[in-house]
């Protein structure tokens, strides 16, 4: 199925808000979890089209070229980079959520990971890291590799509705287990955020296709958690880059404003 530019624009607006913290939004009761295989297919189709439309290989190659020359990007180019990376991330979430293996293909997920490391590097002015990751991304954008990435994306097989629901419930069981441990490392904090981000992406896509108050409230509640965790994770990465913290080993307590929202979410999500 092919979607209109209006629908693609609506999805972009939802993604732009997926880390905006709304201090008054509450969880819907009950949390909507049902999703048919047909709806899953529509969600995946929209995410694939959004990626093809918004993640221009030529634009990314131009940005990588600038980073190789200067080690940084001006503000307007940083915004373009962010938007392209957002399209990649949104599709990665979709491939993990809806695919039978619940894992993004190797080359595609490698591309998304390198884009994230590169963004962290130029944000924190680590020139050597910028050059290293920019070279890696340039290789991943070579035409033969790019062709393989496209084949990977198109070749992901859709799970059924029962498998999709079972996967999401398993994710929330993992969240409950992680939250019960108390303190956590930067790496574990990032793992928790990835679960939240995947859920945000699902409800963002679903409410774009099927506008609904319950889905909207779920999206906004998750976005508040995602935004709070995103800001904190940026700080953790910066501290690790400066040698002030071991990202994988140093423990710290979960901030109360994040913890309380996560506990409310995991308590309300159907077991």
mmCIF file of C-alpha atoms in Angstrom:
data_model
loop_
_atom_site.group_PDB
_atom_site.id
_atom_site.type_symbol
_atom_site.label_atom_id
_atom_site.label_comp_id
_atom_site.label_asym_id
_atom_site.label_seq_id
_atom_site.Cartn_x
_atom_site.Cartn_y
_atom_site.Cartn_z
ATOM 1 C CA UNK A 1 0.000 0.000 0.000
ATOM 2 C CA UNK A 2 1.189 3.528 -0.798
ATOM 3 C CA UNK A 3 0.349 6.405 1.546
ATOM 4 C CA UNK A 4 -0.192 10.078 0.775
ATOM 5 C CA UNK A 5 2.239 12.860 1.616
ATOM 6 C CA UNK A 6 -0.364 14.046 4.115
ATOM 7 C CA UNK A 7 -0.104 10.732 5.983
ATOM 8 C CA UNK A 8 3.697 10.797 5.835
ATOM 9 C CA UNK A 9 3.597 14.348 7.193
ATOM 10 C CA UNK A 10 1.318 13.285 10.048
ATOM 11 C CA UNK A 11 3.752 10.516 10.980
ATOM 12 C CA UNK A 12 6.641 12.991 10.887
ATOM 13 C CA UNK A 13 4.755 15.304 13.260
ATOM 14 C CA UNK A 14 4.124 12.396 15.635
ATOM 15 C CA UNK A 15 7.799 11.387 15.562
ATOM 16 C CA UNK A 16 8.845 14.996 16.196
ATOM 17 C CA UNK A 17 6.831 14.844 19.432
ATOM 18 C CA UNK A 18 8.035 11.434 20.595
ATOM 19 C CA UNK A 19 10.462 12.902 23.123
ATOM 20 C CA UNK A 20 8.370 15.906 24.172
ATOM 21 C CA UNK A 21 7.457 15.734 27.856
ATOM 22 C CA UNK A 22 3.799 16.431 28.616
ATOM 23 C CA UNK A 23 3.615 16.832 32.417
ATOM 24 C CA UNK A 24 -0.145 16.240 32.722
ATOM 25 C CA UNK A 25 -0.857 13.342 30.374
ATOM 26 C CA UNK A 26 -2.205 10.158 31.981
ATOM 27 C CA UNK A 27 -2.315 6.550 30.853
ATOM 28 C CA UNK A 28 -5.455 5.370 29.054
ATOM 29 C CA UNK A 29 -7.544 2.854 30.964
ATOM 30 C CA UNK A 30 -7.361 0.189 29.727
ATOM 31 C CA UNK A 31 -4.125 0.347 27.728
ATOM 32 C CA UNK A 32 -4.918 -0.534 24.077
ATOM 33 C CA UNK A 33 -2.842 -3.548 23.026
ATOM 34 C CA UNK A 34 -4.894 -5.328 20.340
ATOM 35 C CA UNK A 35 -3.503 -5.144 16.804
ATOM 36 C CA UNK A 36 -4.547 -7.298 13.865
ATOM 37 C CA UNK A 37 -2.065 -8.695 11.361
ATOM 38 C CA UNK A 38 -3.615 -6.427 8.742
ATOM 39 C CA UNK A 39 -2.942 -3.380 10.922
ATOM 40 C CA UNK A 40 0.623 -4.615 11.517
ATOM 41 C CA UNK A 41 1.140 -4.832 7.754
ATOM 42 C CA UNK A 42 -0.173 -1.306 7.274
ATOM 43 C CA UNK A 43 2.134 -0.005 10.023
ATOM 44 C CA UNK A 44 5.169 -1.711 8.511
ATOM 45 C CA UNK A 45 4.286 -0.488 5.004
ATOM 46 C CA UNK A 46 3.999 3.090 6.263
ATOM 47 C CA UNK A 47 7.332 2.892 8.115
ATOM 48 C CA UNK A 48 9.091 1.510 5.034
ATOM 49 C CA UNK A 49 7.635 4.239 2.825
ATOM 50 C CA UNK A 50 8.508 6.926 5.386
ATOM 51 C CA UNK A 51 12.132 5.712 5.401
ATOM 52 C CA UNK A 52 12.357 5.639 1.602
ATOM 53 C CA UNK A 53 10.816 9.122 1.379
ATOM 54 C CA UNK A 54 12.691 10.860 4.223
ATOM 55 C CA UNK A 55 16.068 9.073 4.451
ATOM 56 C CA UNK A 56 17.788 10.286 1.299
ATOM 57 C CA UNK A 57 21.031 8.421 0.603
ATOM 58 C CA UNK A 58 22.356 11.395 -1.396
ATOM 59 C CA UNK A 59 21.633 13.808 1.469
ATOM 60 C CA UNK A 60 23.298 11.529 3.995
ATOM 61 C CA UNK A 61 26.384 11.131 1.780
ATOM 62 C CA UNK A 62 26.613 14.923 1.561
ATOM 63 C CA UNK A 63 26.410 15.253 5.353
ATOM 64 C CA UNK A 64 29.046 12.557 5.828
ATOM 65 C CA UNK A 65 31.307 14.401 3.377
ATOM 66 C CA UNK A 66 30.993 17.578 5.453
ATOM 67 C CA UNK A 67 31.816 15.679 8.640
ATOM 68 C CA UNK A 68 34.914 14.146 7.055
ATOM 69 C CA UNK A 69 36.113 17.604 5.997
ATOM 70 C CA UNK A 70 35.238 19.655 9.080
ATOM 71 C CA UNK A 71 34.420 17.224 11.904
ATOM 72 C CA UNK A 72 31.115 19.002 12.591
ATOM 73 C CA UNK A 73 27.856 20.170 11.054
ATOM 74 C CA UNK A 74 26.179 23.615 11.128
ATOM 75 C CA UNK A 75 22.811 23.782 12.859
ATOM 76 C CA UNK A 76 20.659 23.398 9.752
ATOM 77 C CA UNK A 77 22.694 20.358 8.673
ATOM 78 C CA UNK A 78 22.437 18.893 12.169
ATOM 79 C CA UNK A 79 18.664 19.178 11.867
ATOM 80 C CA UNK A 80 18.725 17.366 8.504
ATOM 81 C CA UNK A 81 20.919 14.652 9.993
ATOM 82 C CA UNK A 82 18.535 14.281 12.930
ATOM 83 C CA UNK A 83 15.518 13.914 10.620
ATOM 84 C CA UNK A 84 17.196 11.304 8.425
ATOM 85 C CA UNK A 85 18.341 9.359 11.476
ATOM 86 C CA UNK A 86 14.797 9.555 12.888
ATOM 87 C CA UNK A 87 13.451 7.849 9.749
ATOM 88 C CA UNK A 88 16.061 5.104 10.109
ATOM 89 C CA UNK A 89 15.300 4.649 13.807
ATOM 90 C CA UNK A 90 11.559 4.536 13.235
ATOM 91 C CA UNK A 91 11.955 1.811 10.634
ATOM 92 C CA UNK A 92 14.344 -0.125 12.878
ATOM 93 C CA UNK A 93 11.713 -0.102 15.623
ATOM 94 C CA UNK A 94 9.130 -1.322 13.099
ATOM 95 C CA UNK A 95 11.320 -4.157 11.821
ATOM 96 C CA UNK A 96 11.930 -5.318 15.396
ATOM 97 C CA UNK A 97 8.280 -5.006 16.407
ATOM 98 C CA UNK A 98 6.507 -6.555 13.445
ATOM 99 C CA UNK A 99 9.052 -9.016 12.023
ATOM 100 C CA UNK A 100 8.985 -12.717 12.877
ATOM 101 C CA UNK A 101 12.518 -12.626 14.322
ATOM 102 C CA UNK A 102 11.883 -9.359 16.241
ATOM 103 C CA UNK A 103 15.339 -8.215 15.228
ATOM 104 C CA UNK A 104 16.401 -5.718 12.569
ATOM 105 C CA UNK A 105 18.590 -7.094 9.746
ATOM 106 C CA UNK A 106 22.357 -6.869 10.270
ATOM 107 C CA UNK A 107 23.383 -4.201 7.756
ATOM 108 C CA UNK A 108 20.372 -2.017 8.491
ATOM 109 C CA UNK A 109 20.842 -2.085 12.268
ATOM 110 C CA UNK A 110 24.602 -1.527 11.813
ATOM 111 C CA UNK A 111 23.834 1.596 9.784
ATOM 112 C CA UNK A 112 21.504 2.937 12.480
ATOM 113 C CA UNK A 113 24.059 2.201 15.214
ATOM 114 C CA UNK A 114 26.881 3.956 13.348
ATOM 115 C CA UNK A 115 24.626 6.971 12.725
ATOM 116 C CA UNK A 116 23.936 7.182 16.460
ATOM 117 C CA UNK A 117 27.613 6.918 17.435
ATOM 118 C CA UNK A 118 28.501 9.526 14.814
ATOM 119 C CA UNK A 119 25.891 11.940 16.144
ATOM 120 C CA UNK A 120 27.175 11.507 19.708
ATOM 121 C CA UNK A 121 30.723 12.105 18.458
ATOM 122 C CA UNK A 122 30.087 15.393 16.658
ATOM 123 C CA UNK A 123 27.795 16.650 19.419
ATOM 124 C CA UNK A 124 30.573 16.106 21.967
ATOM 125 C CA UNK A 125 33.335 17.390 19.643
ATOM 126 C CA UNK A 126 35.318 14.142 19.548
ATOM 127 C CA UNK A 127 37.046 14.684 16.210
ATOM 128 C CA UNK A 128 38.829 11.310 16.014
ATOM 129 C CA UNK A 129 35.575 9.460 16.693
ATOM 130 C CA UNK A 130 33.759 11.622 14.136
ATOM 131 C CA UNK A 131 36.263 10.674 11.437
ATOM 132 C CA UNK A 132 36.134 6.971 12.307
ATOM 133 C CA UNK A 133 32.354 6.699 12.332
ATOM 134 C CA UNK A 134 31.986 8.934 9.269
ATOM 135 C CA UNK A 135 34.240 6.587 7.290
ATOM 136 C CA UNK A 136 32.193 3.592 8.492
ATOM 137 C CA UNK A 137 28.934 5.284 7.491
ATOM 138 C CA UNK A 138 30.343 6.225 4.111
ATOM 139 C CA UNK A 139 31.136 2.564 3.454
ATOM 140 C CA UNK A 140 27.614 1.554 4.507
ATOM 141 C CA UNK A 141 26.246 4.094 2.017
ATOM 142 C CA UNK A 142 28.242 2.735 -0.941
ATOM 143 C CA UNK A 143 25.797 1.671 -3.643
ATOM 144 C CA UNK A 144 26.379 -2.130 -3.392
ATOM 145 C CA UNK A 145 25.916 -2.062 0.394
ATOM 146 C CA UNK A 146 22.928 0.277 0.109
ATOM 147 C CA UNK A 147 21.311 -2.161 -2.325
ATOM 148 C CA UNK A 148 21.772 -4.991 0.174
ATOM 149 C CA UNK A 149 20.267 -2.832 2.938
ATOM 150 C CA UNK A 150 17.181 -2.215 0.806
ATOM 151 C CA UNK A 151 16.831 -5.940 0.144
ATOM 152 C CA UNK A 152 17.120 -6.653 3.871
ATOM 153 C CA UNK A 153 14.342 -4.177 4.641
ATOM 154 C CA UNK A 154 12.005 -5.551 1.997
ATOM 155 C CA UNK A 155 12.742 -9.150 2.982
ATOM 156 C CA UNK A 156 11.571 -8.937 6.609
ATOM 157 C CA UNK A 157 8.655 -11.344 7.136
ATOM 158 C CA UNK A 158 5.643 -10.204 9.136
ATOM 159 C CA UNK A 159 4.788 -11.943 12.423
ATOM 160 C CA UNK A 160 1.187 -12.808 13.277
ATOM 161 C CA UNK A 161 -0.945 -10.894 15.776
ATOM 162 C CA UNK A 162 -0.400 -13.439 18.573
ATOM 163 C CA UNK A 163 3.381 -13.341 18.130
ATOM 164 C CA UNK A 164 3.395 -9.546 18.116
ATOM 165 C CA UNK A 165 1.397 -9.390 21.351
ATOM 166 C CA UNK A 166 3.573 -12.051 22.990
ATOM 167 C CA UNK A 167 6.699 -10.079 22.072
ATOM 168 C CA UNK A 168 5.347 -6.854 23.588
ATOM 169 C CA UNK A 169 4.305 -8.615 26.797
ATOM 170 C CA UNK A 170 7.786 -10.142 27.061
ATOM 171 C CA UNK A 171 9.283 -6.658 26.693
ATOM 172 C CA UNK A 172 7.237 -5.407 29.616
ATOM 173 C CA UNK A 173 8.244 -8.398 31.742
ATOM 174 C CA UNK A 174 11.858 -7.436 31.073
ATOM 175 C CA UNK A 175 11.089 -3.859 32.104
ATOM 176 C CA UNK A 176 9.565 -5.008 35.384
ATOM 177 C CA UNK A 177 12.617 -7.148 36.107
ATOM 178 C CA UNK A 178 15.048 -4.333 35.364
ATOM 179 C CA UNK A 179 13.123 -1.845 37.497
ATOM 180 C CA UNK A 180 13.128 -4.220 40.464
ATOM 181 C CA UNK A 181 16.934 -4.138 40.670
ATOM 182 C CA UNK A 182 17.106 -0.535 41.915
ATOM 183 C CA UNK A 183 20.249 1.156 40.552
ATOM 184 C CA UNK A 184 21.473 0.642 37.011
ATOM 185 C CA UNK A 185 24.311 1.351 34.579
ATOM 186 C CA UNK A 186 24.233 3.633 31.570
ATOM 187 C CA UNK A 187 23.996 0.594 29.304
ATOM 188 C CA UNK A 188 20.995 -0.841 31.185
ATOM 189 C CA UNK A 189 19.366 2.601 31.230
ATOM 190 C CA UNK A 190 19.730 2.697 27.431
ATOM 191 C CA UNK A 191 18.203 -0.790 27.142
ATOM 192 C CA UNK A 192 15.160 0.349 29.123
ATOM 193 C CA UNK A 193 14.800 3.405 26.922
ATOM 194 C CA UNK A 194 14.929 1.294 23.757
ATOM 195 C CA UNK A 195 11.924 -0.712 24.970
ATOM 196 C CA UNK A 196 10.040 2.530 25.642
ATOM 197 C CA UNK A 197 11.091 3.987 22.269
ATOM 198 C CA UNK A 198 9.824 0.916 20.411
ATOM 199 C CA UNK A 199 6.453 1.279 22.119
ATOM 200 C CA UNK A 200 6.321 5.001 21.281
ATOM 201 C CA UNK A 201 6.991 4.194 17.639
ATOM 202 C CA UNK A 202 4.169 1.637 17.546
ATOM 203 C CA UNK A 203 1.562 3.991 18.973
ATOM 204 C CA UNK A 204 2.830 6.916 16.854
ATOM 205 C CA UNK A 205 2.375 4.843 13.690
ATOM 206 C CA UNK A 206 -0.945 3.344 14.747
ATOM 207 C CA UNK A 207 -2.491 6.692 15.685
ATOM 208 C CA UNK A 208 -1.309 8.143 12.373
ATOM 209 C CA UNK A 209 -3.244 5.436 10.517
ATOM 210 C CA UNK A 210 -6.129 5.060 12.964
ATOM 211 C CA UNK A 211 -6.610 8.298 14.975
ATOM 212 C CA UNK A 212 -7.923 7.361 18.397
ATOM 213 C CA UNK A 213 -7.951 9.107 21.789
ATOM 214 C CA UNK A 214 -6.694 6.055 23.699
ATOM 215 C CA UNK A 215 -3.809 5.528 21.307
ATOM 216 C CA UNK A 216 -2.959 9.227 21.416
ATOM 217 C CA UNK A 217 -2.837 9.258 25.222
ATOM 218 C CA UNK A 218 -0.654 6.150 25.239
ATOM 219 C CA UNK A 219 1.699 7.763 22.730
ATOM 220 C CA UNK A 220 1.973 10.966 24.765
ATOM 221 C CA UNK A 221 2.549 9.135 28.070
ATOM 222 C CA UNK A 222 5.333 7.064 26.518
ATOM 223 C CA UNK A 223 6.792 10.175 24.874
ATOM 224 C CA UNK A 224 7.163 11.847 28.268
ATOM 225 C CA UNK A 225 9.217 8.896 29.530
ATOM 226 C CA UNK A 226 11.193 8.778 26.282
ATOM 227 C CA UNK A 227 12.003 12.486 26.457
ATOM 228 C CA UNK A 228 13.125 12.410 30.081
ATOM 229 C CA UNK A 229 15.271 9.349 29.465
ATOM 230 C CA UNK A 230 16.708 10.802 26.254
ATOM 231 C CA UNK A 231 17.936 13.957 27.983
ATOM 232 C CA UNK A 232 19.513 11.940 30.760
ATOM 233 C CA UNK A 233 21.120 9.492 28.335
ATOM 234 C CA UNK A 234 22.735 12.388 26.436
ATOM 235 C CA UNK A 235 24.287 13.479 29.750
ATOM 236 C CA UNK A 236 25.502 9.945 30.474
ATOM 237 C CA UNK A 237 27.152 9.679 27.058
ATOM 238 C CA UNK A 238 28.817 13.078 27.509
ATOM 239 C CA UNK A 239 30.137 12.109 30.959
ATOM 240 C CA UNK A 240 31.446 8.806 29.597
ATOM 241 C CA UNK A 241 33.137 10.586 26.705
ATOM 242 C CA UNK A 242 34.948 12.879 29.137
ATOM 243 C CA UNK A 243 36.029 9.953 31.317
ATOM 244 C CA UNK A 244 33.832 10.985 34.256
ATOM 245 C CA UNK A 245 31.770 7.792 34.224
ATOM 246 C CA UNK A 246 32.106 4.177 33.072
ATOM 247 C CA UNK A 247 29.043 3.742 30.871
ATOM 248 C CA UNK A 248 28.941 -0.040 31.330
ATOM 249 C CA UNK A 249 29.926 -0.407 34.993
ATOM 250 C CA UNK A 250 29.080 2.626 37.145
ATOM 251 C CA UNK A 251 25.713 2.345 38.912
ATOM 252 C CA UNK A 252 23.317 5.210 39.577
ATOM 253 C CA UNK A 253 19.725 5.415 40.874
ATOM 254 C CA UNK A 254 16.851 5.872 38.423
ATOM 255 C CA UNK A 255 15.490 9.445 38.778
ATOM 256 C CA UNK A 256 12.139 9.468 40.554
ATOM 257 C CA UNK A 257 10.225 11.309 37.823
ATOM 258 C CA UNK A 258 11.220 8.594 35.336
ATOM 259 C CA UNK A 259 10.858 5.706 37.770
ATOM 260 C CA UNK A 260 7.323 6.662 38.840
ATOM 261 C CA UNK A 261 6.142 6.839 35.220
ATOM 262 C CA UNK A 262 7.783 3.526 34.342
ATOM 263 C CA UNK A 263 6.220 1.813 37.358
ATOM 264 C CA UNK A 264 2.779 3.174 36.449
ATOM 265 C CA UNK A 265 3.250 1.953 32.877
ATOM 266 C CA UNK A 266 4.411 -1.560 33.765
ATOM 267 C CA UNK A 267 1.726 -1.950 36.430
ATOM 268 C CA UNK A 268 -1.069 -1.022 34.004
ATOM 269 C CA UNK A 269 0.170 -2.966 30.968
ATOM 270 C CA UNK A 270 -1.746 -6.256 30.585
ATOM 271 C CA UNK A 271 0.329 -9.200 31.837
#
